[in-house]
Amino acid sequence: MQLPDMDKPEAAAREVRLVYADGSARTVYVTETEEPFPEGRLIVSRTDLQGIITNANDAFVEMSGWAREDLIGAPQNILRHPDIPKVTFKGLWDDLAAGKKWHGYLKNLRKDGSFYWVYATAVPNVRNGQVVGYTSVRRKPSRTRIAEVIPVYAQLLAEENAAP
Amino acid sequence: MTLNFLIAPDFAPENFAGWHMLNTTLQRRSGIGLHLLTPATAREQNELVESGQADLIYANPFDAVSMIRTHGYIPFARPAHHYDEMVIATGAASEFSRVEDLKPGCRIALTENKDVRLIGLRLLEPADLTEASISWVPVDSYQAAARMAIKGEVDAAFFLASSHASFTRMTRSQLRVLVESAISNIYHVVLAHPRVAGDLPGISEALLGVQAQPGDGDALEALGLPGGFESMTQEDAEFMIDLMDTLLD
């Protein structure tokens, strides 16, 4: 599914052309505004095997900035922030495809271009021995760990952008 | 034939009578004999489950994982609008005002309730606290945990949110909540062993119907589950189990 380009926000924003693994592309505008993680909550969503969102809890909807009806049926990468290197998502999908649990720190993009950090865990949904989809749960992250991953992600991103 | 109905040992003492009221109601309406099993500890509960004595179980979500996936119990009901949430609180006189104020080596009181422990550990991650970096102080009850927090004998304590809410106003005023979970996806479940699948429709109908007749409200209030019970599917339970799996590490 092709995600539409973002509307350019009135606030100062960086324009980035995101190209996804399936070859589709989308222009996003990112700001430096961080939305705090909601205290005590978990941000939960489920996708089908193609990464299409099938279920989202209220915290997911609220933090995304999108309406629920916009999210259900949209690809999970509607949340993808250009500051997270592609290799991170490749690792996520490779682990899930291998039937493994994946953990990682992610900066997620909101509809208005702002962002929020999470500690995400994704697991395959195994029913009668078959993987039928994936559940992703995000919780409030440690700021210490985020401070550690920011330069790592920046380095990986620089390497990706420098690659021919 | 009489079926054994095991109640997880994590309910508040004041709800004990409520379980007997519910049990009596279920027997009368389903025509099936039910014998209540109320183990005092998680270990007693496990012995009853492992020895195959539990036909029906009101299970803690943490324990429900193995009951469903290992023992094959069938989930069929859950409390309506009643989730398992937890509270991390400190004494009102303490210097801490948010989770991030707690430091490695801090002393935290907790009961043996596993889902409270699991959720609490996840809520402490923003403070860079792990299971190994906390000095745990086991206690027998939430009341004991509250006393220790109020006296400053521990830096914080874990509570089942419903237990925290049931404290007297005086006790709550002497505690400061650092964080309260609002997950809304984790709850107790009512399970049936596959060997009693033939009795399940009658039991389920009786349980889900407890809110329609005069007196039902009193029983549900006594249970601390005023919304009664609602049906749940195997997939509902599998979804909760997947979610809990993400919280294990």
mmCIF file of C-alpha atoms in Angstrom:
data_model
loop_
_atom_site.group_PDB
_atom_site.id
_atom_site.type_symbol
_atom_site.label_atom_id
_atom_site.label_comp_id
_atom_site.label_asym_id
_atom_site.label_seq_id
_atom_site.Cartn_x
_atom_site.Cartn_y
_atom_site.Cartn_z
ATOM 1 C CA MET A 1 0.000 0.000 0.000
ATOM 2 C CA GLN A 2 1.334 3.430 -0.997
ATOM 3 C CA LEU A 3 1.365 5.939 1.860
ATOM 4 C CA PRO A 4 0.609 9.516 0.789
ATOM 5 C CA ASP A 5 3.207 12.245 1.219
ATOM 6 C CA MET A 6 2.911 14.187 4.448
ATOM 7 C CA ASP A 7 1.481 17.682 4.461
ATOM 8 C CA LYS A 8 4.195 20.235 5.091
ATOM 9 C CA PRO A 9 3.739 21.541 8.647
ATOM 10 C CA GLU A 10 3.764 25.240 9.452
ATOM 11 C CA ALA A 11 6.565 24.737 11.977
ATOM 12 C CA ALA A 12 10.147 24.465 10.780
ATOM 13 C CA ALA A 13 10.615 20.961 9.421
ATOM 14 C CA ARG A 14 13.188 18.850 7.629
ATOM 15 C CA GLU A 15 11.980 17.300 4.361
ATOM 16 C CA VAL A 16 13.046 13.712 3.753
ATOM 17 C CA ARG A 17 12.166 11.256 1.002
ATOM 18 C CA LEU A 18 11.720 7.838 2.655
ATOM 19 C CA VAL A 19 12.122 4.780 0.456
ATOM 20 C CA TYR A 20 10.752 1.586 1.962
ATOM 21 C CA ALA A 21 11.886 -1.996 1.461
ATOM 22 C CA ASP A 22 9.030 -2.707 -0.958
ATOM 23 C CA GLY A 23 10.260 0.108 -3.224
ATOM 24 C CA SER A 24 7.453 2.524 -2.365
ATOM 25 C CA ALA A 25 8.433 6.024 -1.284
ATOM 26 C CA ARG A 26 6.975 8.876 0.700
ATOM 27 C CA THR A 27 7.983 12.437 1.515
ATOM 28 C CA VAL A 28 7.890 13.222 5.226
ATOM 29 C CA TYR A 29 8.524 16.414 7.174
ATOM 30 C CA VAL A 30 10.125 15.966 10.574
ATOM 31 C CA THR A 31 10.305 18.483 13.382
ATOM 32 C CA GLU A 32 12.373 18.548 16.567
ATOM 33 C CA THR A 33 9.285 18.370 18.787
ATOM 34 C CA GLU A 34 9.226 15.321 21.041
ATOM 35 C CA GLU A 35 5.987 13.989 22.463
ATOM 36 C CA PRO A 36 6.507 12.404 25.899
ATOM 37 C CA PHE A 37 5.611 8.733 26.290
ATOM 38 C CA PRO A 38 2.311 8.399 28.170
ATOM 39 C CA GLU A 39 3.019 7.365 31.774
ATOM 40 C CA GLY A 40 2.038 3.845 32.779
ATOM 41 C CA ARG A 41 0.798 2.845 29.352
ATOM 42 C CA LEU A 42 1.819 0.447 26.615
ATOM 43 C CA ILE A 43 1.478 1.258 22.937
ATOM 44 C CA VAL A 44 0.166 -1.891 21.260
ATOM 45 C CA SER A 45 -0.527 -2.832 17.672
ATOM 46 C CA ARG A 46 -0.870 -5.964 15.584
ATOM 47 C CA THR A 47 -0.109 -6.450 11.930
ATOM 48 C CA ASP A 48 -0.676 -9.150 9.375
ATOM 49 C CA LEU A 49 2.241 -10.952 7.764
ATOM 50 C CA GLN A 50 2.689 -8.080 5.296
ATOM 51 C CA GLY A 51 3.036 -5.499 8.078
ATOM 52 C CA ILE A 52 -0.436 -4.045 7.594
ATOM 53 C CA ILE A 53 -1.938 -2.757 10.850
ATOM 54 C CA THR A 54 -4.936 -4.851 11.897
ATOM 55 C CA ASN A 55 -5.362 -3.718 15.495
ATOM 56 C CA ALA A 56 -4.229 -0.706 17.547
ATOM 57 C CA ASN A 57 -4.889 0.221 21.146
ATOM 58 C CA ASP A 58 -5.922 3.706 22.223
ATOM 59 C CA ALA A 59 -2.376 4.705 23.194
ATOM 60 C CA PHE A 60 -1.141 3.739 19.715
ATOM 61 C CA VAL A 61 -3.810 5.876 18.086
ATOM 62 C CA GLU A 62 -3.267 8.847 20.395
ATOM 63 C CA MET A 63 0.514 8.845 20.043
ATOM 64 C CA SER A 64 0.442 8.455 16.276
ATOM 65 C CA GLY A 65 -1.680 11.552 15.749
ATOM 66 C CA TRP A 66 -3.722 9.668 13.144
ATOM 67 C CA ALA A 67 -7.360 8.642 13.373
ATOM 68 C CA ARG A 68 -7.958 4.952 14.028
ATOM 69 C CA GLU A 69 -9.627 4.526 10.647
ATOM 70 C CA ASP A 70 -6.501 5.907 8.958
ATOM 71 C CA LEU A 71 -4.283 3.422 10.812
ATOM 72 C CA ILE A 72 -6.200 0.183 10.381
ATOM 73 C CA GLY A 73 -5.231 -1.137 6.969
ATOM 74 C CA ALA A 74 -2.161 1.112 6.715
ATOM 75 C CA PRO A 75 1.379 -0.274 6.685
ATOM 76 C CA GLN A 76 3.170 -0.261 10.031
ATOM 77 C CA ASN A 77 5.877 1.889 8.446
ATOM 78 C CA ILE A 78 3.499 4.849 8.687
ATOM 79 C CA LEU A 79 5.422 5.325 11.980
ATOM 80 C CA ARG A 80 8.861 5.148 10.412
ATOM 81 C CA HIS A 81 11.117 8.071 11.257
ATOM 82 C CA PRO A 82 13.963 8.894 8.888
ATOM 83 C CA ASP A 83 16.443 9.051 11.792
ATOM 84 C CA ILE A 84 16.200 5.278 12.236
ATOM 85 C CA PRO A 85 18.478 3.390 9.828
ATOM 86 C CA LYS A 86 16.974 0.857 7.463
ATOM 87 C CA VAL A 87 19.195 -1.874 8.875
ATOM 88 C CA THR A 88 17.276 -1.632 12.156
ATOM 89 C CA PHE A 89 14.014 -2.497 10.433
ATOM 90 C CA LYS A 90 15.697 -5.191 8.385
ATOM 91 C CA GLY A 91 16.856 -6.768 11.648
ATOM 92 C CA LEU A 92 13.327 -6.532 13.032
ATOM 93 C CA TRP A 93 11.693 -8.214 10.038
ATOM 94 C CA ASP A 94 14.472 -10.809 9.683
ATOM 95 C CA ASP A 95 14.043 -11.822 13.340
ATOM 96 C CA LEU A 96 10.259 -12.027 13.055
ATOM 97 C CA ALA A 97 10.507 -14.038 9.851
ATOM 98 C CA ALA A 98 12.775 -16.460 11.728
ATOM 99 C CA GLY A 99 10.124 -16.783 14.457
ATOM 100 C CA LYS A 100 12.145 -14.788 16.986
ATOM 101 C CA LYS A 101 11.260 -11.984 19.340
ATOM 102 C CA TRP A 102 12.802 -8.574 18.512
ATOM 103 C CA HIS A 103 13.665 -5.739 20.902
ATOM 104 C CA GLY A 104 14.943 -2.302 20.075
ATOM 105 C CA TYR A 105 14.787 1.427 20.671
ATOM 106 C CA LEU A 106 12.848 3.293 18.014
ATOM 107 C CA LYS A 107 12.070 6.906 17.258
ATOM 108 C CA ASN A 108 8.555 6.955 15.840
ATOM 109 C CA LEU A 109 7.101 9.581 13.534
ATOM 110 C CA ARG A 110 3.792 11.248 14.333
ATOM 111 C CA LYS A 111 1.357 12.543 11.770
ATOM 112 C CA ASP A 112 2.408 16.154 12.393
ATOM 113 C CA GLY A 113 6.146 15.447 11.995
ATOM 114 C CA SER A 114 6.966 15.341 15.705
ATOM 115 C CA PHE A 115 8.319 12.155 17.270
ATOM 116 C CA TYR A 116 8.352 9.907 20.334
ATOM 117 C CA TRP A 117 10.920 7.397 21.524
ATOM 118 C CA VAL A 118 9.943 3.877 22.575
ATOM 119 C CA TYR A 119 11.447 0.585 23.615
ATOM 120 C CA ALA A 120 9.716 -1.781 21.214
ATOM 121 C CA THR A 121 9.235 -5.520 21.359
ATOM 122 C CA ALA A 122 7.708 -7.456 18.478
ATOM 123 C CA VAL A 123 6.684 -11.109 18.565
ATOM 124 C CA PRO A 124 5.242 -13.464 15.976
ATOM 125 C CA ASN A 125 1.643 -14.574 16.648
ATOM 126 C CA VAL A 126 1.816 -18.359 16.414
ATOM 127 C CA ARG A 127 -1.535 -20.134 16.079
ATOM 128 C CA ASN A 128 -1.694 -23.895 15.549
ATOM 129 C CA GLY A 129 1.976 -23.875 14.650
ATOM 130 C CA GLN A 130 1.626 -21.172 12.008
ATOM 131 C CA VAL A 131 2.713 -17.531 12.215
ATOM 132 C CA VAL A 132 -0.427 -15.535 11.418
ATOM 133 C CA GLY A 133 0.759 -12.008 12.224
ATOM 134 C CA TYR A 134 2.824 -9.948 14.617
ATOM 135 C CA THR A 135 2.228 -8.073 17.873
ATOM 136 C CA SER A 136 4.301 -5.026 18.711
ATOM 137 C CA VAL A 137 4.354 -3.509 22.181
ATOM 138 C CA ARG A 138 6.173 -0.266 22.955
ATOM 139 C CA ARG A 139 6.995 0.839 26.454
ATOM 140 C CA LYS A 140 8.561 3.920 28.033
ATOM 141 C CA PRO A 141 12.282 3.790 27.313
ATOM 142 C CA SER A 142 15.307 4.585 29.409
ATOM 143 C CA ARG A 143 16.736 7.975 28.436
ATOM 144 C CA THR A 144 20.199 6.613 29.178
ATOM 145 C CA ARG A 145 19.742 3.910 26.526
ATOM 146 C CA ILE A 146 18.327 6.425 24.054
ATOM 147 C CA ALA A 147 21.346 8.680 24.550
ATOM 148 C CA GLU A 148 23.488 5.648 23.724
ATOM 149 C CA VAL A 149 21.626 4.627 20.556
ATOM 150 C CA ILE A 150 21.321 8.099 19.008
ATOM 151 C CA PRO A 151 24.984 8.259 17.867
ATOM 152 C CA VAL A 152 24.875 4.598 16.806
ATOM 153 C CA TYR A 153 21.834 5.204 14.606
ATOM 154 C CA ALA A 154 23.391 8.396 13.223
ATOM 155 C CA GLN A 155 26.528 6.475 12.236
ATOM 156 C CA LEU A 156 24.528 3.692 10.580
ATOM 157 C CA LEU A 157 22.402 6.227 8.766
ATOM 158 C CA ALA A 158 25.483 8.061 7.503
ATOM 159 C CA GLU A 159 26.861 4.779 6.172
ATOM 160 C CA GLU A 160 23.561 3.982 4.455
ATOM 161 C CA ASN A 161 23.368 7.416 2.890
ATOM 162 C CA ALA A 162 26.988 7.206 1.714
ATOM 163 C CA ALA A 163 26.445 3.824 0.082
ATOM 164 C CA PRO A 164 26.108 3.961 -3.721
ATOM 165 C CA MET B 1 -20.427 -35.148 39.400
ATOM 166 C CA THR B 2 -18.860 -32.190 41.152
ATOM 167 C CA LEU B 3 -16.300 -29.972 39.425
ATOM 168 C CA ASN B 4 -13.446 -28.279 41.255
ATOM 169 C CA PHE B 5 -13.364 -24.509 40.731
ATOM 170 C CA LEU B 6 -9.934 -23.123 41.637
ATOM 171 C CA ILE B 7 -9.624 -19.436 42.471
ATOM 172 C CA ALA B 8 -6.183 -17.861 42.055
ATOM 173 C CA PRO B 9 -4.783 -16.875 45.446
ATOM 174 C CA ASP B 10 -4.333 -13.200 44.591
ATOM 175 C CA PHE B 11 -7.791 -11.910 45.478
ATOM 176 C CA ALA B 12 -8.237 -9.524 48.396
ATOM 177 C CA PRO B 13 -9.389 -11.142 51.671
ATOM 178 C CA GLU B 14 -12.566 -9.045 51.649
ATOM 179 C CA ASN B 15 -13.617 -10.774 48.399
ATOM 180 C CA PHE B 16 -13.518 -14.272 49.922
ATOM 181 C CA ALA B 17 -17.235 -14.322 50.714
ATOM 182 C CA GLY B 18 -17.985 -13.089 47.215
ATOM 183 C CA TRP B 19 -16.431 -16.173 45.653
ATOM 184 C CA HIS B 20 -18.630 -18.429 47.780
ATOM 185 C CA MET B 21 -21.701 -16.394 46.819
ATOM 186 C CA LEU B 22 -20.793 -16.712 43.139
ATOM 187 C CA ASN B 23 -20.133 -20.418 43.489
ATOM 188 C CA THR B 24 -23.550 -20.986 45.064
ATOM 189 C CA THR B 25 -25.231 -18.984 42.313
ATOM 190 C CA LEU B 26 -23.430 -20.873 39.557
ATOM 191 C CA GLN B 27 -24.409 -24.243 41.005
ATOM 192 C CA ARG B 28 -28.053 -23.264 41.331
ATOM 193 C CA ARG B 29 -28.314 -21.913 37.792
ATOM 194 C CA SER B 30 -26.229 -24.495 35.945
ATOM 195 C CA GLY B 31 -27.345 -27.533 37.911
ATOM 196 C CA ILE B 32 -23.687 -28.571 38.096
ATOM 197 C CA GLY B 33 -22.008 -29.215 41.432
ATOM 198 C CA LEU B 34 -19.009 -26.986 42.063
ATOM 199 C CA HIS B 35 -16.427 -27.288 44.809
ATOM 200 C CA LEU B 36 -14.381 -24.186 45.463
ATOM 201 C CA LEU B 37 -10.609 -24.576 45.797
ATOM 202 C CA THR B 38 -8.937 -21.525 47.352
ATOM 203 C CA PRO B 39 -5.203 -22.172 47.598
ATOM 204 C CA ALA B 40 -3.435 -19.738 49.901
ATOM 205 C CA THR B 41 -0.269 -19.486 47.832
ATOM 206 C CA ALA B 42 0.943 -19.756 44.252
ATOM 207 C CA ARG B 43 2.735 -22.980 45.187
ATOM 208 C CA GLU B 44 -0.492 -24.566 46.473
ATOM 209 C CA GLN B 45 -2.225 -23.482 43.299
ATOM 210 C CA ASN B 46 0.478 -25.031 41.123
ATOM 211 C CA GLU B 47 0.250 -28.334 43.028
ATOM 212 C CA LEU B 48 -3.503 -28.466 42.445
ATOM 213 C CA VAL B 49 -3.105 -27.697 38.737
ATOM 214 C CA GLU B 50 -0.215 -30.092 38.215
ATOM 215 C CA SER B 51 -2.075 -32.909 39.952
ATOM 216 C CA GLY B 52 -5.033 -32.370 37.627
ATOM 217 C CA GLN B 53 -7.507 -31.389 40.344
ATOM 218 C CA ALA B 54 -8.680 -28.099 38.802
ATOM 219 C CA ASP B 55 -11.625 -28.372 36.389
ATOM 220 C CA LEU B 56 -12.336 -24.648 36.290
ATOM 221 C CA ILE B 57 -9.854 -21.917 37.150
ATOM 222 C CA TYR B 58 -10.118 -18.206 37.797
ATOM 223 C CA ALA B 59 -6.535 -17.547 36.785
ATOM 224 C CA ASN B 60 -4.036 -14.797 37.172
ATOM 225 C CA PRO B 61 -2.974 -13.725 33.657
ATOM 226 C CA PHE B 62 0.642 -14.666 34.278
ATOM 227 C CA ASP B 63 -0.281 -18.213 35.330
ATOM 228 C CA ALA B 64 -2.876 -18.494 32.559
ATOM 229 C CA VAL B 65 -0.080 -18.631 29.983
ATOM 230 C CA SER B 66 1.060 -22.128 30.948
ATOM 231 C CA MET B 67 -2.441 -23.284 31.841
ATOM 232 C CA ILE B 68 -3.622 -22.498 28.302
ATOM 233 C CA ARG B 69 -0.527 -23.282 26.255
ATOM 234 C CA THR B 70 0.864 -26.218 28.260
ATOM 235 C CA HIS B 71 -2.150 -27.765 29.947
ATOM 236 C CA GLY B 72 -4.666 -26.964 27.201
ATOM 237 C CA TYR B 73 -7.196 -25.158 29.402
ATOM 238 C CA ILE B 74 -9.947 -23.425 27.423
ATOM 239 C CA PRO B 75 -10.458 -19.691 28.125
ATOM 240 C CA PHE B 76 -14.122 -18.740 28.060
ATOM 241 C CA ALA B 77 -14.740 -15.696 30.270
ATOM 242 C CA ARG B 78 -13.082 -12.715 31.877
ATOM 243 C CA PRO B 79 -14.172 -9.973 34.257
ATOM 244 C CA ALA B 80 -15.887 -7.221 32.303
ATOM 245 C CA HIS B 81 -14.103 -3.849 32.307
ATOM 246 C CA HIS B 82 -11.720 -5.032 35.017
ATOM 247 C CA TYR B 83 -8.039 -5.093 34.152
ATOM 248 C CA ASP B 84 -4.971 -6.105 36.118
ATOM 249 C CA GLU B 85 -3.162 -2.853 36.702
ATOM 250 C CA MET B 86 -0.476 -2.071 39.241
ATOM 251 C CA VAL B 87 0.803 0.854 41.274
ATOM 252 C CA ILE B 88 4.322 1.740 42.354
ATOM 253 C CA ALA B 89 4.145 3.959 45.413
ATOM 254 C CA THR B 90 6.478 5.385 47.987
ATOM 255 C CA GLY B 91 5.872 6.848 51.431
ATOM 256 C CA ALA B 92 4.375 10.327 51.358
ATOM 257 C CA ALA B 93 7.379 11.611 53.308
ATOM 258 C CA SER B 94 9.943 10.183 50.916
ATOM 259 C CA GLU B 95 12.116 12.272 48.624
ATOM 260 C CA PHE B 96 10.872 10.456 45.492
ATOM 261 C CA SER B 97 8.235 11.940 43.238
ATOM 262 C CA ARG B 98 8.622 9.880 40.061
ATOM 263 C CA VAL B 99 9.969 6.513 39.025
ATOM 264 C CA GLU B 100 13.138 8.035 37.603
ATOM 265 C CA ASP B 101 14.085 9.200 41.124
ATOM 266 C CA LEU B 102 14.633 5.596 42.228
ATOM 267 C CA LYS B 103 18.262 4.506 41.925
ATOM 268 C CA PRO B 104 20.022 1.132 41.654
ATOM 269 C CA GLY B 105 20.149 -0.553 45.043
ATOM 270 C CA CYS B 106 16.778 0.852 46.071
ATOM 271 C CA ARG B 107 14.618 -1.319 48.313
ATOM 272 C CA ILE B 108 11.225 -2.328 46.932
ATOM 273 C CA ALA B 109 8.582 -4.338 48.770
ATOM 274 C CA LEU B 110 6.472 -6.774 46.765
ATOM 275 C CA THR B 111 4.165 -9.724 47.209
ATOM 276 C CA GLU B 112 4.464 -12.942 45.239
ATOM 277 C CA ASN B 113 1.958 -11.699 42.627
ATOM 278 C CA LYS B 114 3.802 -12.380 39.380
ATOM 279 C CA ASP B 115 1.938 -10.099 37.028
ATOM 280 C CA VAL B 116 2.352 -7.164 39.405
ATOM 281 C CA ARG B 117 6.069 -7.938 39.536
ATOM 282 C CA LEU B 118 6.321 -8.231 35.756
ATOM 283 C CA ILE B 119 4.457 -5.025 34.964
ATOM 284 C CA GLY B 120 6.284 -3.199 37.761
ATOM 285 C CA LEU B 121 9.670 -4.183 36.396
ATOM 286 C CA ARG B 122 8.747 -2.815 33.001
ATOM 287 C CA LEU B 123 7.569 0.466 34.549
ATOM 288 C CA LEU B 124 10.945 0.797 36.297
ATOM 289 C CA GLU B 125 12.942 0.614 33.062
ATOM 290 C CA PRO B 126 12.903 4.387 32.540
ATOM 291 C CA ALA B 127 14.861 4.571 35.828
ATOM 292 C CA ASP B 128 17.479 2.128 34.442
ATOM 293 C CA LEU B 129 16.462 -0.349 37.122
ATOM 294 C CA THR B 130 16.564 -4.078 36.494
ATOM 295 C CA GLU B 131 15.576 -7.073 38.570
ATOM 296 C CA ALA B 132 19.213 -7.494 39.618
ATOM 297 C CA SER B 133 19.777 -3.876 40.582
ATOM 298 C CA ILE B 134 16.873 -3.734 43.028
ATOM 299 C CA SER B 135 16.992 -4.934 46.610
ATOM 300 C CA TRP B 136 13.711 -6.839 46.838
ATOM 301 C CA VAL B 137 11.829 -7.078 50.115
ATOM 302 C CA PRO B 138 9.258 -9.901 49.965
ATOM 303 C CA VAL B 139 6.075 -9.330 51.972
ATOM 304 C CA ASP B 140 2.953 -11.406 52.585
ATOM 305 C CA SER B 141 0.357 -8.775 51.793
ATOM 306 C CA TYR B 142 -0.199 -5.403 50.176
ATOM 307 C CA GLN B 143 -1.036 -4.032 53.618
ATOM 308 C CA ALA B 144 2.435 -5.060 54.804
ATOM 309 C CA ALA B 145 3.980 -3.430 51.730
ATOM 310 C CA ALA B 146 2.084 -0.215 52.462
ATOM 311 C CA ARG B 147 3.218 -0.186 56.085
ATOM 312 C CA MET B 148 6.867 -0.553 55.066
ATOM 313 C CA ALA B 149 6.625 2.197 52.461
ATOM 314 C CA ILE B 150 4.884 4.562 54.885
ATOM 315 C CA LYS B 151 7.511 3.950 57.570
ATOM 316 C CA GLY B 152 10.317 4.485 55.077
ATOM 317 C CA GLU B 153 11.600 0.931 55.541
ATOM 318 C CA VAL B 154 11.529 0.528 51.757
ATOM 319 C CA ASP B 155 11.959 3.103 49.022
ATOM 320 C CA ALA B 156 8.868 1.928 47.159
ATOM 321 C CA ALA B 157 6.343 -0.881 47.010
ATOM 322 C CA PHE B 158 4.437 -2.709 44.272
ATOM 323 C CA PHE B 159 0.653 -2.978 44.596
ATOM 324 C CA LEU B 160 -2.141 -4.501 42.607
ATOM 325 C CA ALA B 161 -4.030 -1.336 41.659
ATOM 326 C CA SER B 162 -7.331 -2.644 42.978
ATOM 327 C CA SER B 163 -5.701 -3.417 46.339
ATOM 328 C CA HIS B 164 -4.159 0.036 46.475
ATOM 329 C CA ALA B 165 -7.551 1.531 45.688
ATOM 330 C CA SER B 166 -9.140 -0.486 48.492
ATOM 331 C CA PHE B 167 -6.834 0.978 51.152
ATOM 332 C CA THR B 168 -8.395 3.422 53.597
ATOM 333 C CA ARG B 169 -8.204 7.089 52.717
ATOM 334 C CA MET B 170 -5.741 7.493 55.601
ATOM 335 C CA THR B 171 -3.397 4.825 54.207
ATOM 336 C CA ARG B 172 -3.552 6.204 50.691
ATOM 337 C CA SER B 173 -2.808 9.698 51.986
ATOM 338 C CA GLN B 174 0.405 8.348 53.518
ATOM 339 C CA LEU B 175 1.545 6.924 50.184
ATOM 340 C CA ARG B 176 2.683 8.757 47.061
ATOM 341 C CA VAL B 177 1.977 7.085 43.727
ATOM 342 C CA LEU B 178 5.037 7.209 41.458
ATOM 343 C CA VAL B 179 3.277 5.550 38.551
ATOM 344 C CA GLU B 180 0.101 3.574 37.913
ATOM 345 C CA SER B 181 -0.165 1.292 34.933
ATOM 346 C CA ALA B 182 -2.966 1.894 32.425
ATOM 347 C CA ILE B 183 -2.466 -1.057 30.106
ATOM 348 C CA SER B 184 -6.071 -2.257 29.725
ATOM 349 C CA ASN B 185 -4.991 -5.453 27.955
ATOM 350 C CA ILE B 186 -4.104 -7.746 30.863
ATOM 351 C CA TYR B 187 -6.804 -9.382 32.945
ATOM 352 C CA HIS B 188 -7.740 -12.489 34.915
ATOM 353 C CA VAL B 189 -9.379 -15.234 32.888
ATOM 354 C CA VAL B 190 -11.792 -18.056 33.588
ATOM 355 C CA LEU B 191 -10.576 -21.361 32.182
ATOM 356 C CA ALA B 192 -12.051 -24.834 31.785
ATOM 357 C CA HIS B 193 -10.147 -28.084 31.503
ATOM 358 C CA PRO B 194 -10.858 -29.844 28.194
ATOM 359 C CA ARG B 195 -12.240 -32.861 30.089
ATOM 360 C CA VAL B 196 -15.184 -30.740 31.247
ATOM 361 C CA ALA B 197 -15.894 -29.267 27.819
ATOM 362 C CA GLY B 198 -19.310 -30.933 27.876
ATOM 363 C CA ASP B 199 -20.291 -28.932 30.968
ATOM 364 C CA LEU B 200 -18.829 -25.706 29.647
ATOM 365 C CA PRO B 201 -21.948 -24.308 27.881
ATOM 366 C CA GLY B 202 -23.985 -24.580 31.082
ATOM 367 C CA ILE B 203 -21.264 -23.109 33.280
ATOM 368 C CA SER B 204 -20.530 -20.329 30.814
ATOM 369 C CA GLU B 205 -24.176 -19.357 30.446
ATOM 370 C CA ALA B 206 -24.599 -19.238 34.208
ATOM 371 C CA LEU B 207 -21.428 -17.195 34.748
ATOM 372 C CA LEU B 208 -22.110 -14.672 31.988
ATOM 373 C CA GLY B 209 -25.670 -14.295 33.232
ATOM 374 C CA VAL B 210 -24.644 -13.275 36.744
ATOM 375 C CA GLN B 211 -25.768 -9.659 36.634
ATOM 376 C CA ALA B 212 -29.286 -10.031 35.343
ATOM 377 C CA GLN B 213 -31.150 -11.285 38.386
ATOM 378 C CA PRO B 214 -31.993 -9.703 41.735
ATOM 379 C CA GLY B 215 -29.139 -10.138 44.170
ATOM 380 C CA ASP B 216 -26.516 -10.595 41.457
ATOM 381 C CA GLY B 217 -25.209 -7.091 42.039
ATOM 382 C CA ASP B 218 -24.515 -7.892 45.681
ATOM 383 C CA ALA B 219 -22.518 -10.998 44.749
ATOM 384 C CA LEU B 220 -20.507 -9.111 42.145
ATOM 385 C CA GLU B 221 -19.848 -6.224 44.534
ATOM 386 C CA ALA B 222 -18.653 -8.741 47.117
ATOM 387 C CA LEU B 223 -16.330 -10.175 44.482
ATOM 388 C CA GLY B 224 -14.946 -6.759 43.630
ATOM 389 C CA LEU B 225 -16.078 -7.323 40.030
ATOM 390 C CA PRO B 226 -19.122 -5.075 39.698
ATOM 391 C CA GLY B 227 -19.230 -5.404 35.921
ATOM 392 C CA GLY B 228 -19.677 -9.157 36.092
ATOM 393 C CA PHE B 229 -18.128 -11.398 33.470
ATOM 394 C CA GLU B 230 -18.020 -11.292 29.687
ATOM 395 C CA SER B 231 -17.210 -14.015 27.208
ATOM 396 C CA MET B 232 -13.769 -14.308 25.707
ATOM 397 C CA THR B 233 -12.369 -16.347 22.886
ATOM 398 C CA GLN B 234 -9.249 -18.434 22.543
ATOM 399 C CA GLU B 235 -7.863 -15.673 20.317
ATOM 400 C CA ASP B 236 -8.524 -13.038 22.998
ATOM 401 C CA ALA B 237 -6.410 -15.110 25.364
ATOM 402 C CA GLU B 238 -3.715 -15.761 22.771
ATOM 403 C CA PHE B 239 -3.479 -12.013 22.125
ATOM 404 C CA MET B 240 -2.998 -11.325 25.840
ATOM 405 C CA ILE B 241 -0.387 -14.070 26.056
ATOM 406 C CA ASP B 242 1.529 -12.593 23.105
ATOM 407 C CA LEU B 243 1.398 -9.218 24.799
ATOM 408 C CA MET B 244 2.691 -10.651 28.076
ATOM 409 C CA ASP B 245 5.447 -12.407 26.149
ATOM 410 C CA THR B 246 6.716 -9.003 25.039
ATOM 411 C CA LEU B 247 6.950 -7.958 28.691
ATOM 412 C CA LEU B 248 9.055 -10.888 29.848
ATOM 413 C CA ASP B 249 12.342 -9.224 28.927
#
